[in-house]
mmCIF file of C-alpha atoms in Angstrom:
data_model
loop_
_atom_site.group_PDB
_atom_site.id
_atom_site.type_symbol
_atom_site.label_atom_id
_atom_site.label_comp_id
_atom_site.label_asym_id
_atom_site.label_seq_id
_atom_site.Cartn_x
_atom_site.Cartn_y
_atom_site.Cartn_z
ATOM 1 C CA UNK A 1 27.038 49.391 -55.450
ATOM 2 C CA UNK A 2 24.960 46.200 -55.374
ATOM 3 C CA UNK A 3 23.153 45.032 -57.808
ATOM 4 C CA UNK A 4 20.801 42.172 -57.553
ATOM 5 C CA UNK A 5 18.949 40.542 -60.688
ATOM 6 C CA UNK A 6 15.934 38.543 -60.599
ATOM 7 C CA UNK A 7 13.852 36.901 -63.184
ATOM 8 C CA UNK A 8 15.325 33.897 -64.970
ATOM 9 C CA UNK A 9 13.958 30.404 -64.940
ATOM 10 C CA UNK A 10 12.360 28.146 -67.240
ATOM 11 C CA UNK A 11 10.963 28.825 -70.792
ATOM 12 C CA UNK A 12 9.612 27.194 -73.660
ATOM 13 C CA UNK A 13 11.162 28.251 -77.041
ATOM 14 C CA UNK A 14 9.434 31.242 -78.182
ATOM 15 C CA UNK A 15 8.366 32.202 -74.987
ATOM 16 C CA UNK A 16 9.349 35.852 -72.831
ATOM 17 C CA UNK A 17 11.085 36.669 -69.591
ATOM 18 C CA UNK A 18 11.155 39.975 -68.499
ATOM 19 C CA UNK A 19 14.849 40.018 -65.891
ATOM 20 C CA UNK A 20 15.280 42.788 -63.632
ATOM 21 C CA UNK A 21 17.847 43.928 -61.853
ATOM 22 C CA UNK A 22 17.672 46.411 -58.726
ATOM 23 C CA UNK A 23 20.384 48.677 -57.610
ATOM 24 C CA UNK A 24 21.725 50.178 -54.123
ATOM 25 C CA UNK A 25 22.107 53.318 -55.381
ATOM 26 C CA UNK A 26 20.628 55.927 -57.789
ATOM 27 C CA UNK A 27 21.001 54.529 -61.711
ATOM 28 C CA UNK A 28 21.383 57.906 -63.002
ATOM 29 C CA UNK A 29 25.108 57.800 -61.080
ATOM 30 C CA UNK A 30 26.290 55.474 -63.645
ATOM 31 C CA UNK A 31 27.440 56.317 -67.061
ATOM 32 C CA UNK A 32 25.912 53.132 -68.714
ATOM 33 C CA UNK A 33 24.231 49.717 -67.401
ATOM 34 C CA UNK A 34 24.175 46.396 -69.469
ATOM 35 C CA UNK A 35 23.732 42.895 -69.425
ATOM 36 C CA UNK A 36 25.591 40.321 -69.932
ATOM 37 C CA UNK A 37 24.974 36.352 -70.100
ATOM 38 C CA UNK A 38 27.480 33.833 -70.077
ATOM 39 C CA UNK A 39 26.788 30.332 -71.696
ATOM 40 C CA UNK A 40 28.136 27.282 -70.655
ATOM 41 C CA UNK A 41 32.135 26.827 -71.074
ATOM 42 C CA UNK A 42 32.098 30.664 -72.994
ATOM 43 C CA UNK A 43 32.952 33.875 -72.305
ATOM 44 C CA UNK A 44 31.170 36.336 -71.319
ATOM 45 C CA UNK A 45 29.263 38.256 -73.759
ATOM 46 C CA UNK A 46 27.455 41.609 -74.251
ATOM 47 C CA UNK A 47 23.580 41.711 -74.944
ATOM 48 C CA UNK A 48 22.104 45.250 -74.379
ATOM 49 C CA UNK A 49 23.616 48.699 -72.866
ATOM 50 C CA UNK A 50 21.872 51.689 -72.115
ATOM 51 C CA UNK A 51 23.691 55.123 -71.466
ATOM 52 C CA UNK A 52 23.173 57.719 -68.972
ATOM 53 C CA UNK A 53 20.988 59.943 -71.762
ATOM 54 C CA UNK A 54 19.198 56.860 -72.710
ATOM 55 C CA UNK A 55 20.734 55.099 -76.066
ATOM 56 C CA UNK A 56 20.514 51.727 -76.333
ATOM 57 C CA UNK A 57 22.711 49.080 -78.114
ATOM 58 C CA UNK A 58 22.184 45.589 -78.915
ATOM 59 C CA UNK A 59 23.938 42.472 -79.652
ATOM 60 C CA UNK A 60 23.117 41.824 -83.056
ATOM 61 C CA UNK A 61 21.698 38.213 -82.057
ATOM 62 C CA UNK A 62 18.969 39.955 -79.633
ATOM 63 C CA UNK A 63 18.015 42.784 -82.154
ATOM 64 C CA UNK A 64 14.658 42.888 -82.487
ATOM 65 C CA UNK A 65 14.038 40.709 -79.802
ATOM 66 C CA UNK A 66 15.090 41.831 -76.468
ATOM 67 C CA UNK A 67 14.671 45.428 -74.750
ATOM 68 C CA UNK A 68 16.765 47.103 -72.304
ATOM 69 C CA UNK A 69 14.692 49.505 -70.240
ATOM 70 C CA UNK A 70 15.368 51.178 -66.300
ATOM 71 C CA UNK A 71 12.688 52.697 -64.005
ATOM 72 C CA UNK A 72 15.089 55.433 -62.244
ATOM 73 C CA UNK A 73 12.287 55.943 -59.755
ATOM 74 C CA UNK A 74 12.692 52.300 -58.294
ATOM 75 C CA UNK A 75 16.231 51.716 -59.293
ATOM 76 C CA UNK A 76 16.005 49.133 -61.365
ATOM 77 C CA UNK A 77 16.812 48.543 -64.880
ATOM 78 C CA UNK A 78 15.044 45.073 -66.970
ATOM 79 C CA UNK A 79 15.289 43.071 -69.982
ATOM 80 C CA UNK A 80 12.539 42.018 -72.095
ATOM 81 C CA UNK A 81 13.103 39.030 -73.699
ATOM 82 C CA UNK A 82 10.849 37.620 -76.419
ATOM 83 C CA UNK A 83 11.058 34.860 -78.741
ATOM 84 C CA UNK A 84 13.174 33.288 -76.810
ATOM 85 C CA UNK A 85 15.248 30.309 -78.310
ATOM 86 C CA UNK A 86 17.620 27.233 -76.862
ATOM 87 C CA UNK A 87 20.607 29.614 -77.909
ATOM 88 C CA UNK A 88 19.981 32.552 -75.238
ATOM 89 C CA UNK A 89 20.079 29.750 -73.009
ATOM 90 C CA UNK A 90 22.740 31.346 -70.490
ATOM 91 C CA UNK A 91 23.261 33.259 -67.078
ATOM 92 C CA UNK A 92 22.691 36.703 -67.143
ATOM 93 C CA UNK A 93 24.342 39.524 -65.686
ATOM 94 C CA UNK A 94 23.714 42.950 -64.941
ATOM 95 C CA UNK A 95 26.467 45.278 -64.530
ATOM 96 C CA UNK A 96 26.965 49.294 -63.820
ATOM 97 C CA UNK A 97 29.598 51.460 -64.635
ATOM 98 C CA UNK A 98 30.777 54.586 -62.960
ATOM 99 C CA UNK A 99 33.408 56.604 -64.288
ATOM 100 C CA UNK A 100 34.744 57.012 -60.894
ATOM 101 C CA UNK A 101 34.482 53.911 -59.388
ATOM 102 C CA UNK A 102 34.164 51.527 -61.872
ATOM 103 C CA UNK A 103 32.415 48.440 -62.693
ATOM 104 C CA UNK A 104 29.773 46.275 -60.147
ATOM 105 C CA UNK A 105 28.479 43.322 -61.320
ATOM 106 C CA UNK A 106 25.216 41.296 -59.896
ATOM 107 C CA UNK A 107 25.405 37.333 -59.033
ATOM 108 C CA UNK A 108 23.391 36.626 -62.028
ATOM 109 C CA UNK A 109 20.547 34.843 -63.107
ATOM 110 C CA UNK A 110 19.886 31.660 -65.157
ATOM 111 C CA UNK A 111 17.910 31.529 -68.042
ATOM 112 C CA UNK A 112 17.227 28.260 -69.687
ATOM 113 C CA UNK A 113 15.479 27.927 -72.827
ATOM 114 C CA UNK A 114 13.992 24.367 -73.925
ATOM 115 C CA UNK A 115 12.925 23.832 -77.553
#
């Protein structure tokens, strides 16, 4: 599967992006989707997942802020950021995960926050 994200760029603190991220095949093959973002010289890290059935989990320093949401008719899934601060400054990643064939990851896409 390929998955291609879009979306990032340039914000002022306390501003939104909304990043999306388009798949080559059906979403509803995968048994959960997330993003990820990666800050400079860290690891990896989880923000938001959403199941098959539709739960969604957050990292506890998006709560409240950002939304993980899919559009199975246009394979896609997105990620509504608001309030946006210097700290989610990062590249983000969208990744799938089937149970049979494991995990795809996109090329990612750079948000950068200035305050």
């Amino acid at each position: 599967v390929q998955l291609v994200e879009s979306g990032g760029g340039l914000v002022q603190a306390g501003g939104s992006l909304r990043l999306s991220c388009v798949a080559s095949g059906s979403i509803g093959n995968f048994a959960y989707m997330t993003w990820y973002r990666q800050k400079s010289g860290k690891q990896r890290e989880l923000v938001a997942i959403m199941y098959r059935g539709g739960i969604t989990d957050y990292a506890d320093s998006v709560k409240g802020r950002f939304t993980i949401s899919r559009d199975g008719a246009k394979n896609t899934i997105y990620l509504q950021m608001n309030n946006l601060s210097p700290e989610d400054t990062a590249v983000y990643y969208c990744n799938s995960h089937s149970t049979t064939y494991g995990d795809d990851w996109g090329q990612g896409t750079p948000v950068t926050v200035n305050a």
